Short mmCIF file of C-alpha atoms in Angstrom, two decimals:
data_model
loop_
_atom_site.label_atom_id
_atom_site.label_comp_id
_atom_site.label_asym_id
_atom_site.label_seq_id
_atom_site.Cartn_x
_atom_site.Cartn_y
_atom_site.Cartn_z
CA MET A 1 27.41 2.76 23.80
CA GLN A 2 28.43 6.06 24.34
CA ASN A 3 25.40 8.48 25.59
CA PRO A 4 25.77 11.58 23.01
CA PHE A 5 24.37 14.04 24.99
CA ILE A 6 26.18 13.41 27.89
CA VAL A 7 29.68 15.26 27.71
CA ALA A 8 31.45 14.16 30.63
CA ARG A 9 31.57 11.98 34.01
CA GLN A 10 33.00 12.32 36.74
CA THR A 11 33.11 10.33 40.36
CA ASP A 12 35.01 11.68 43.54
CA SER A 13 36.58 8.77 46.18
CA ASP A 14 33.24 9.51 48.51
CA GLY A 15 31.16 8.34 45.43
CA VAL A 16 29.93 10.65 44.94
CA GLU A 17 29.25 11.51 40.68
CA ARG A 18 28.39 14.77 38.67
CA ILE A 19 27.69 14.42 34.88
CA ASP A 20 27.82 17.22 32.24
CA LEU A 21 25.58 17.21 30.05
CA ARG A 22 25.14 19.36 26.01
CA ASP A 23 24.06 22.43 25.78
CA GLY A 24 24.92 23.37 29.64
CA GLY A 25 23.00 21.03 32.27
CA TYR A 26 24.34 18.96 34.59
CA LEU A 27 23.40 15.91 37.83
CA ILE A 28 25.19 15.03 41.28
CA TRP A 29 23.99 12.26 42.02
CA ILE A 30 24.91 11.36 45.22
CA PRO A 31 23.38 7.90 46.30
CA ARG A 32 24.09 7.50 49.73
CA PHE A 33 23.50 11.07 51.51
CA LEU A 34 20.72 10.16 54.17
CA SER A 35 21.77 6.46 56.44
CA VAL A 36 19.64 4.04 56.73
CA ASP A 37 19.01 4.80 61.00
CA GLU A 38 18.58 8.27 59.53
CA THR A 39 16.26 7.76 56.76
CA GLY A 40 14.11 4.84 59.16
CA PRO A 41 12.72 7.94 61.25
CA LEU A 42 12.11 10.24 59.28
CA PHE A 43 9.87 8.43 56.36
CA ARG A 44 7.47 7.24 59.30
CA THR A 45 7.76 11.09 60.75
CA LEU A 46 7.22 12.64 57.00
CA HIS A 47 4.79 9.73 56.56
CA ALA A 48 2.43 10.51 59.73
CA THR A 49 2.85 13.69 59.78
CA LEU A 50 2.83 15.52 56.05
CA SER A 51 -0.01 17.37 55.40
CA TRP A 52 -1.20 14.66 52.18
CA GLU A 53 -3.87 15.45 49.50
CA GLN A 54 -4.35 14.11 46.09
CA SER A 55 -4.37 17.29 43.90
CA ILE A 56 -6.22 17.33 41.01
CA ILE A 57 -4.78 18.46 37.67
CA LYS A 58 -5.45 20.01 34.98
CA ILE A 59 -3.72 18.25 31.47
CA TYR A 60 -4.81 18.84 27.33
CA GLY A 61 -8.09 20.61 29.43
CA ARG A 62 -8.96 17.65 31.54
CA GLU A 63 -8.95 17.77 35.28
CA MET A 64 -7.43 14.66 36.76
CA PRO A 65 -6.39 13.56 40.52
CA ILE A 66 -2.18 12.97 40.22
CA PRO A 67 -1.53 9.67 40.73
CA ARG A 68 0.12 10.09 44.16
CA LEU A 69 -0.59 12.33 47.77
CA ASN A 70 1.43 15.53 47.80
CA ALA A 71 2.59 17.97 49.84
CA TRP A 72 3.51 21.54 49.43
CA TYR A 73 5.49 23.11 52.13
CA GLY A 74 8.01 26.51 52.42
CA ASP A 75 9.07 30.28 53.04
CA ALA A 76 6.44 32.68 52.70
CA GLY A 77 4.45 33.80 50.34
CA ARG A 78 6.35 31.04 47.83
CA ASP A 79 3.04 29.29 46.58
CA TYR A 80 4.12 27.23 43.16
CA ARG A 81 1.42 26.38 40.20
CA TYR A 82 1.13 23.38 38.21
CA SER A 83 -0.84 22.41 35.69
CA GLY A 84 -3.75 24.47 36.89
CA THR A 85 -3.14 23.90 40.28
CA ARG A 86 -2.37 26.38 42.72
CA PHE A 87 -0.37 24.89 45.76
CA ARG A 88 -0.09 27.22 48.48
CA ALA A 89 3.07 27.06 51.02
CA LEU A 90 2.66 25.92 54.47
CA PRO A 91 4.71 25.88 57.13
CA TRP A 92 8.43 24.10 57.27
CA THR A 93 8.11 20.91 59.35
CA PRO A 94 10.94 20.79 62.07
CA GLU A 95 12.27 18.06 60.28
CA LEU A 96 11.45 19.24 56.31
CA GLN A 97 13.11 22.70 58.27
CA SER A 98 16.40 20.29 59.44
CA ILE A 99 16.56 17.92 55.86
CA ARG A 100 16.35 21.59 54.00
CA GLU A 101 19.65 23.23 56.57
CA SER A 102 21.16 19.87 54.83
CA VAL A 103 20.35 19.61 51.78
CA ASN A 104 21.74 23.42 51.00
CA GLN A 105 24.42 23.12 53.06
CA ARG A 106 25.89 20.18 50.73
CA LEU A 107 24.73 21.72 47.51
CA SER A 108 26.03 25.01 48.08
CA LEU A 109 22.32 25.90 46.98
CA SER A 110 19.62 28.43 49.24
CA PHE A 111 16.46 25.96 48.12
CA ASN A 112 13.20 27.61 49.77
CA SER A 113 10.70 25.32 49.45
CA VAL A 114 10.12 21.39 48.72
CA LEU A 115 6.82 18.69 47.18
CA ALA A 116 6.91 16.18 49.43
CA ASN A 117 5.70 13.21 47.17
CA LEU A 118 4.24 10.07 48.94
CA TYR A 119 4.00 7.17 46.29
CA ARG A 120 1.90 4.18 47.60
CA ASP A 121 3.24 1.54 46.19
CA GLY A 122 3.98 0.36 41.82
CA SER A 123 1.26 2.45 40.72
CA ASP A 124 1.67 5.30 41.99
CA ALA A 125 3.41 7.60 39.30
CA MET A 126 5.12 10.65 38.21
CA GLY A 127 4.81 11.07 33.75
CA TRP A 128 6.99 12.90 31.30
CA HIS A 129 7.33 16.37 32.08
CA SER A 130 10.32 18.90 32.69
CA ASP A 131 10.01 21.05 36.06
CA ASN A 132 9.46 24.59 33.44
CA GLU A 133 7.11 26.58 35.97
CA PRO A 134 8.05 30.87 35.77
CA GLU A 135 8.39 30.56 39.49
CA LEU A 136 11.09 28.36 38.75
CA GLY A 137 13.14 30.80 36.93
CA GLU A 138 15.06 29.89 33.41
CA MET A 139 17.49 27.22 34.80
CA PRO A 140 15.86 26.07 38.01
CA ALA A 141 18.12 23.37 40.18
CA ILE A 142 15.72 20.63 41.23
CA ALA A 143 17.49 18.26 44.41
CA SER A 144 15.40 15.22 44.53
CA LEU A 145 15.59 13.44 48.00
CA SER A 146 14.55 10.06 47.79
CA MET A 147 13.21 7.55 51.33
CA GLY A 148 11.88 4.34 51.96
CA GLY A 149 11.10 1.55 48.51
CA GLY A 150 13.09 2.75 45.90
CA ARG A 151 11.89 3.56 42.49
CA ARG A 152 13.20 3.35 38.70
CA PHE A 153 14.40 7.52 37.23
CA LEU A 154 14.27 7.58 33.96
CA LEU A 155 15.53 10.98 31.35
CA ARG A 156 15.13 11.30 28.72
CA PRO A 157 15.75 14.42 25.82
CA ARG A 158 12.86 16.77 24.94
CA LYS A 159 13.62 16.18 21.27
CA GLU A 160 14.37 12.15 21.29
CA SER A 161 12.72 9.45 22.59
CA SER A 162 15.10 6.45 21.64
CA ALA A 163 15.57 4.43 24.38
CA GLU A 164 19.64 4.75 23.98
CA HIS A 165 19.45 8.10 24.60
CA GLN A 166 17.89 7.49 28.42
CA MET A 167 19.44 7.86 31.68
CA GLU A 168 18.33 5.70 34.22
CA PHE A 169 18.92 5.75 38.32
CA GLN A 170 17.93 3.44 41.00
CA LEU A 171 16.91 6.46 43.86
CA ASP A 172 16.90 4.17 46.91
CA ASP A 173 16.38 4.91 50.42
CA GLY A 174 18.74 8.11 51.68
CA SER A 175 19.81 8.91 48.07
CA LEU A 176 19.62 12.94 46.55
CA LEU A 177 20.02 13.24 42.72
CA LEU A 178 20.35 17.66 41.57
CA MET A 179 19.27 18.45 38.63
CA ALA A 180 20.84 21.81 37.42
CA GLY A 181 21.60 24.20 34.56
CA THR A 182 19.65 24.02 31.29
CA VAL A 183 18.28 20.51 32.31
CA GLN A 184 14.87 21.92 32.57
CA THR A 185 15.02 23.31 29.08
CA HIS A 186 16.46 20.34 27.22
CA TRP A 187 15.38 17.31 29.18
CA ARG A 188 12.24 15.28 30.60
CA HIS A 189 11.78 12.92 33.77
CA SER A 190 8.86 10.70 35.06
CA VAL A 191 9.00 8.27 37.76
CA PRO A 192 7.22 4.90 35.79
CA ARG A 193 4.98 2.44 37.48
CA THR A 194 5.71 -0.96 38.09
CA ARG A 195 3.95 -4.15 38.72
CA LYS A 196 6.83 -5.43 40.92
CA PRO A 197 6.09 -5.33 44.90
CA ALA A 198 7.29 -1.13 45.92
CA ALA A 199 7.28 -0.60 49.30
CA ALA A 200 6.54 3.55 50.27
CA ARG A 201 8.04 5.72 49.28
CA ILE A 202 8.64 9.40 49.74
CA ASN A 203 10.12 12.02 47.92
CA LEU A 204 10.86 15.59 48.25
CA THR A 205 12.17 17.88 45.52
CA PHE A 206 13.52 21.11 46.68
CA ARG A 207 13.50 24.34 44.76
CA LEU A 208 13.95 28.63 44.50
CA ILE A 209 10.64 29.61 43.55
CA ILE A 210 11.15 33.28 42.83
#
């Protein structure tokens, strides 16, 4: 059954798919943005050198640690506030800077910051949310690059909970997913827990802080 929230889907000769959504949002799905030869060394370097921490966030007035590790990097002064926690931007590492340049060039965008997430195993996850903080502007573009173990990524309209309206991507090693237009206004997304064996995964979500 066709998802009524999808207006059009087009795939080019390289396997890159554009998905246009109702209300002005769109996705660009690149299953193989980086090769295995590229992701292996990058994963090991990022895993060993980024300043990983387990941040404390506030949800419904309660403080709790997020179920994953994270690190925030960006241009000077590009700090970010999420669920009551302020992330101060660390200077770009050579590897993150190189990846940013590749992502910016491929998507014709100008990201100035990145939130790195480390999912250590299947018990690490990300709950349903939208990236709609004021620092991101009215129609933020979020580019999600994955390295390491693959995980399910779900999207659903904010006002719908039915599974038939949900979209799912398998974010495997080297894949890149762009969410743009009004996606963060009308949709929510998550990375659910899994009981299946899951290798460690690094996810880089590039953003433009305005």
